Amino acid sequence: SLTNYSQLRENLEMSGSIFHTTSDSEVIAYEITRERIHTSSIEDAICNAMYHLEGSYSFIVMSPTKLIAARDPRGFRPLCIGKRNNSYIFASESCALGAVGAKFIRDLKPGEILVFNKNGVESITDHCGKACPKLCVFEYVYFARPDSVIDGCCVHDARVRAGRYLAQEHPVDADVVVGVPDSGLDAALGYSRESGIPYAPGLLKNRYIGRTFISPGQKSRENLVRLKLSPIASVIAGKRVVLVDDSIV
């Protein structure tokens, strides 16, 4: 998500570039292509292009002989590297590595460029340390899977701690703590542990209903939520409930 997307696109169009989409990725590709004309390698072109890109991004670029990964200087978006046998694998979340039998190696540093070719691995750190790291907090709150590790911190542990802090800042008298599935469950568990109020699964999620908050119109969202979430009456009936969600939408 480039904050200077409009400016970059306008400049590129004025110089003759023709766009086929409204994607930020196409702007990035054009910037790299333009820099490649004046540089000796694709990695140098990427390094130079990153001076023009403002905002959040992680991307992979492939040439006939190289695989290149880059992460923005503030590290807004996560990007990690793993290895399976003799192959290197990049993913935005470490849980994806385990799914294909790869071993997690590490996260890319904010601003780092990794180049893989027949000679091995090269790390380019020209953009590292140039800006204060600003990982998007919503990765820990909602986006990432609980079994992922981002910049050395387990997402599950981060959400449990968030629930603990919530219990410290907003203590209440209640009979049961219920989490909104799925991303609110870990925080609810943390709230329960800190407060001493028992945790119980009070909402059953229908796995065949997709994301509801993006549905247009309040009535449509309410109807979809009724299909998606069903209360377990024996857990909550007649009780004071602490209901923990990941955010207020």
CSV table of C-alpha atoms in Angstrom, one decimal:
chain,number,residue,atom,x,y,z
A,1,SER,CA,0.0,0.0,0.0
A,2,LEU,CA,2.0,3.0,-1.3
A,3,THR,CA,1.1,6.3,0.2
A,4,ASN,CA,2.6,8.1,-2.8
A,5,TYR,CA,0.9,5.8,-5.4
A,6,SER,CA,-1.0,8.6,-7.1
A,7,GLN,CA,2.1,10.8,-7.5
A,8,LEU,CA,4.3,7.9,-8.8
A,9,ARG,CA,1.6,6.8,-11.3
A,10,GLU,CA,1.1,10.3,-12.6
A,11,ASN,CA,4.8,10.8,-13.1
A,12,LEU,CA,5.1,7.4,-14.9
A,13,GLU,CA,2.1,8.1,-17.1
A,14,MET,CA,3.6,11.5,-18.0
A,15,SER,CA,6.8,9.7,-19.1
A,16,GLY,CA,4.8,7.3,-21.3
A,17,SER,CA,4.0,4.3,-19.1
A,18,ILE,CA,0.7,2.6,-19.8
A,19,PHE,CA,-1.1,1.0,-16.9
A,20,HIS,CA,-3.5,-2.0,-17.1
A,21,THR,CA,-4.6,-2.1,-13.5
A,22,THR,CA,-4.9,0.2,-10.4
A,23,SER,CA,-2.6,-2.0,-8.4
A,24,ASP,CA,0.3,-0.6,-6.4
A,25,SER,CA,2.3,-3.6,-7.6
A,26,GLU,CA,2.2,-2.4,-11.2
A,27,VAL,CA,3.7,1.0,-10.1
A,28,ILE,CA,6.4,-0.9,-8.2
A,29,ALA,CA,7.2,-3.0,-11.3
A,30,TYR,CA,7.4,0.2,-13.5
A,31,GLU,CA,9.7,1.9,-11.0
A,32,ILE,CA,12.0,-1.1,-11.0
A,33,THR,CA,11.9,-1.3,-14.8
A,34,ARG,CA,12.8,2.3,-15.1
A,35,GLU,CA,15.7,2.0,-12.8
A,36,ARG,CA,16.9,-1.2,-14.5
A,37,ILE,CA,17.8,0.9,-17.6
A,38,HIS,CA,20.4,2.8,-15.7
A,39,THR,CA,21.8,0.0,-13.4
A,40,SER,CA,24.0,-3.0,-13.9
A,41,SER,CA,21.7,-5.5,-12.1
A,42,ILE,CA,18.1,-6.1,-11.2
A,43,GLU,CA,19.0,-5.9,-7.4
A,44,ASP,CA,20.5,-2.5,-7.9
A,45,ALA,CA,17.4,-1.4,-9.8
A,46,ILE,CA,15.2,-2.6,-6.9
A,47,CYS,CA,17.4,-0.9,-4.3
A,48,ASN,CA,17.2,2.4,-6.3
A,49,ALA,CA,13.4,2.1,-6.8
A,50,MET,CA,12.9,1.7,-3.1
A,51,TYR,CA,14.1,5.3,-2.6
A,52,HIS,CA,10.9,6.3,-4.5
A,53,LEU,CA,8.5,4.0,-2.8
A,54,GLU,CA,6.7,5.3,0.3
A,55,GLY,CA,4.4,3.2,2.4
A,56,SER,CA,4.1,-0.5,3.2
A,57,TYR,CA,5.2,-3.4,1.0
A,58,SER,CA,6.9,-6.7,0.9
A,59,PHE,CA,7.5,-8.3,-2.5
A,60,ILE,CA,9.3,-10.9,-4.5
A,61,VAL,CA,10.9,-10.3,-7.9
A,62,MET,CA,12.1,-13.1,-10.2
A,63,SER,CA,14.5,-12.8,-13.1
A,64,PRO,CA,15.7,-15.7,-15.3
A,65,THR,CA,18.6,-16.3,-12.9
A,66,LYS,CA,17.7,-14.6,-9.6
A,67,LEU,CA,15.1,-14.7,-6.8
A,68,ILE,CA,14.9,-11.4,-4.9
A,69,ALA,CA,12.8,-10.4,-1.9
A,70,ALA,CA,12.4,-7.0,-0.3
A,71,ARG,CA,10.7,-5.5,2.7
A,72,ASP,CA,9.9,-1.8,3.2
A,73,PRO,CA,12.3,0.3,5.4
A,74,ARG,CA,9.8,0.6,8.2
A,75,GLY,CA,8.8,-3.1,8.1
A,76,PHE,CA,5.1,-2.4,8.0
A,77,ARG,CA,4.4,-5.7,6.3
A,78,PRO,CA,6.1,-8.9,7.5
A,79,LEU,CA,8.2,-11.2,5.3
A,80,CYS,CA,10.1,-14.3,6.3
A,81,ILE,CA,12.4,-16.8,4.7
A,82,GLY,CA,12.4,-20.6,5.2
A,83,LYS,CA,14.3,-23.6,3.7
A,84,ARG,CA,13.1,-27.0,2.4
A,85,ASN,CA,15.9,-29.3,1.3
A,86,ASN,CA,17.9,-27.1,-1.0
A,87,SER,CA,15.1,-24.7,-1.8
A,88,TYR,CA,14.5,-21.3,-0.2
A,89,ILE,CA,10.9,-20.1,0.4
A,90,PHE,CA,9.5,-16.7,1.2
A,91,ALA,CA,6.2,-16.1,2.9
A,92,SER,CA,4.4,-13.3,4.6
A,93,GLU,CA,3.7,-15.6,7.6
A,94,SER,CA,5.8,-18.3,9.1
A,95,CYS,CA,2.8,-20.6,9.4
A,96,ALA,CA,2.9,-21.0,5.6
A,97,LEU,CA,6.4,-22.5,5.8
A,98,GLY,CA,5.3,-25.3,8.1
A,99,ALA,CA,2.4,-26.1,5.8
A,100,VAL,CA,4.9,-27.1,3.0
A,101,GLY,CA,7.4,-28.8,5.3
A,102,ALA,CA,9.9,-25.9,5.3
A,103,LYS,CA,12.0,-24.8,8.2
A,104,PHE,CA,11.7,-21.2,9.3
A,105,ILE,CA,15.1,-19.3,9.2
A,106,ARG,CA,14.3,-15.7,10.0
A,107,ASP,CA,12.4,-12.5,9.2
A,108,LEU,CA,13.8,-10.1,6.7
A,109,LYS,CA,15.0,-6.9,8.4
A,110,PRO,CA,13.0,-3.7,7.6
A,111,GLY,CA,14.5,-2.4,4.4
A,112,GLU,CA,16.5,-5.6,3.6
A,113,ILE,CA,16.8,-7.0,0.1
A,114,LEU,CA,17.8,-10.7,-0.2
A,115,VAL,CA,19.2,-11.9,-3.5
A,116,PHE,CA,19.4,-15.6,-4.4
A,117,ASN,CA,21.4,-16.8,-7.5
A,118,LYS,CA,23.7,-19.6,-8.5
A,119,ASN,CA,26.5,-18.1,-6.3
A,120,GLY,CA,24.4,-18.2,-3.1
A,121,VAL,CA,22.7,-15.6,-1.0
A,122,GLU,CA,23.4,-11.9,-0.8
A,123,SER,CA,21.9,-9.5,1.7
A,124,ILE,CA,21.6,-5.8,0.7
A,125,THR,CA,21.1,-3.5,3.7
A,126,ASP,CA,21.3,0.0,2.1
A,127,HIS,CA,17.8,0.8,3.4
A,128,CYS,CA,18.1,-0.9,6.8
A,129,GLY,CA,18.2,1.4,9.8
A,130,LYS,CA,17.1,4.4,7.8
A,131,ALA,CA,13.6,4.6,9.4
A,132,CYS,CA,12.1,3.7,12.7
A,133,PRO,CA,10.5,0.2,12.5
A,134,LYS,CA,6.7,0.4,12.4
A,135,LEU,CA,5.2,-3.1,12.1
A,136,CYS,CA,1.4,-2.9,11.5
A,137,VAL,CA,-0.1,-3.7,14.9
A,138,PHE,CA,-3.1,-5.3,13.2
A,139,GLU,CA,-0.9,-8.2,12.2
A,140,TYR,CA,-0.8,-9.2,15.9
A,141,VAL,CA,-4.4,-8.2,16.5
A,142,TYR,CA,-6.2,-9.7,13.5
A,143,PHE,CA,-4.4,-10.3,10.2
A,144,ALA,CA,-1.9,-13.1,11.1
A,145,ARG,CA,-2.6,-16.6,12.2
A,146,PRO,CA,-2.0,-17.4,15.9
A,147,ASP,CA,0.6,-20.0,15.1
A,148,SER,CA,2.8,-17.4,13.2
A,149,VAL,CA,5.9,-15.7,14.6
A,150,ILE,CA,6.5,-12.2,13.4
A,151,ASP,CA,9.7,-10.4,14.2
A,152,GLY,CA,10.5,-12.8,17.0
A,153,CYS,CA,7.1,-12.5,18.6
A,154,CYS,CA,4.5,-15.3,18.6
A,155,VAL,CA,1.1,-14.0,17.5
A,156,HIS,CA,-0.8,-16.2,19.9
A,157,ASP,CA,1.3,-14.9,22.9
A,158,ALA,CA,0.8,-11.3,21.8
A,159,ARG,CA,-3.0,-11.8,21.7
A,160,VAL,CA,-3.0,-13.5,25.1
A,161,ARG,CA,-1.0,-10.6,26.6
A,162,ALA,CA,-3.4,-8.1,25.0
A,163,GLY,CA,-6.3,-9.9,26.9
A,164,ARG,CA,-4.3,-9.7,30.1
A,165,TYR,CA,-3.8,-6.0,29.7
A,166,LEU,CA,-7.5,-5.5,29.0
A,167,ALA,CA,-8.4,-7.3,32.2
A,168,GLN,CA,-5.9,-5.1,34.2
A,169,GLU,CA,-7.3,-1.9,32.6
A,170,HIS,CA,-11.0,-2.8,32.6
A,171,PRO,CA,-11.7,-5.2,35.5
A,172,VAL,CA,-15.4,-6.3,35.9
A,173,ASP,CA,-17.5,-8.7,37.9
A,174,ALA,CA,-18.7,-11.5,35.6
A,175,ASP,CA,-19.4,-15.2,35.5
A,176,VAL,CA,-17.8,-16.2,32.2
A,177,VAL,CA,-15.4,-14.9,29.5
A,178,VAL,CA,-16.3,-15.6,25.9
A,179,GLY,CA,-14.2,-14.9,22.9
A,180,VAL,CA,-15.5,-14.0,19.4
A,181,PRO,CA,-14.1,-16.6,17.0
A,182,ASP,CA,-11.6,-16.8,15.7
A,183,SER,CA,-9.2,-13.9,16.3
A,184,GLY,CA,-10.8,-12.9,19.6
A,185,LEU,CA,-10.3,-16.3,21.3
A,186,ASP,CA,-6.7,-15.8,22.4
A,187,ALA,CA,-7.3,-12.4,23.9
A,188,ALA,CA,-10.4,-13.8,25.8
A,189,LEU,CA,-8.1,-16.6,27.2
A,190,GLY,CA,-5.7,-13.9,28.4
A,191,TYR,CA,-8.5,-11.9,30.0
A,192,SER,CA,-9.7,-15.1,31.8
A,193,ARG,CA,-6.3,-16.0,33.1
A,194,GLU,CA,-5.6,-12.5,34.4
A,195,SER,CA,-9.1,-11.9,35.9
A,196,GLY,CA,-9.7,-15.4,37.3
A,197,ILE,CA,-13.1,-15.5,35.6
A,198,PRO,CA,-13.7,-18.8,33.8
A,199,TYR,CA,-13.3,-19.0,30.1
A,200,ALA,CA,-15.8,-20.9,28.0
A,201,PRO,CA,-16.7,-21.2,24.3
A,202,GLY,CA,-20.0,-19.3,24.1
A,203,LEU,CA,-20.1,-18.7,20.4
A,204,LEU,CA,-20.1,-21.4,17.7
A,205,LYS,CA,-18.7,-20.3,14.3
A,206,ASN,CA,-20.1,-21.5,11.0
A,207,ARG,CA,-17.0,-22.3,8.9
A,208,TYR,CA,-18.9,-21.9,5.6
A,209,ILE,CA,-19.7,-18.2,6.0
A,210,GLY,CA,-17.0,-15.8,4.9
A,211,ARG,CA,-16.1,-12.3,6.3
A,212,THR,CA,-19.3,-10.4,7.3
A,213,PHE,CA,-18.1,-6.9,8.3
A,214,ILE,CA,-17.3,-6.0,4.6
A,215,SER,CA,-20.9,-6.9,3.5
A,216,PRO,CA,-22.7,-3.7,2.3
A,217,GLY,CA,-25.5,-2.4,4.5
A,218,GLN,CA,-26.1,-2.9,8.2
A,219,LYS,CA,-29.1,-5.3,7.7
A,220,SER,CA,-27.1,-7.5,5.4
A,221,ARG,CA,-24.3,-7.7,8.0
A,222,GLU,CA,-26.7,-8.6,10.8
A,223,ASN,CA,-28.3,-11.4,8.7
A,224,LEU,CA,-24.9,-12.8,7.9
A,225,VAL,CA,-23.7,-12.6,11.5
A,226,ARG,CA,-26.8,-14.7,12.5
A,227,LEU,CA,-25.8,-17.3,10.1
A,228,LYS,CA,-22.1,-17.1,11.0
A,229,LEU,CA,-22.3,-17.1,14.9
A,230,SER,CA,-24.6,-19.1,17.1
A,231,PRO,CA,-24.6,-18.7,20.9
A,232,ILE,CA,-24.3,-21.8,23.0
A,233,ALA,CA,-27.2,-21.1,25.4
A,234,SER,CA,-26.0,-23.4,28.3
A,235,VAL,CA,-22.7,-21.4,28.5
A,236,ILE,CA,-24.2,-17.9,28.6
A,237,ALA,CA,-27.9,-18.1,29.7
A,238,GLY,CA,-28.5,-16.1,32.8
A,239,LYS,CA,-24.8,-15.2,33.2
A,240,ARG,CA,-22.8,-12.0,33.2
A,241,VAL,CA,-20.6,-12.3,30.1
A,242,VAL,CA,-17.3,-10.6,29.3
A,243,LEU,CA,-17.3,-10.8,25.5
A,244,VAL,CA,-13.9,-10.2,23.9
A,245,ASP,CA,-13.4,-9.4,20.3
A,246,ASP,CA,-10.2,-8.4,18.4
A,247,SER,CA,-11.6,-5.0,17.5
A,248,ILE,CA,-14.7,-2.8,17.2
A,249,VAL,CA,-15.9,-2.6,13.6
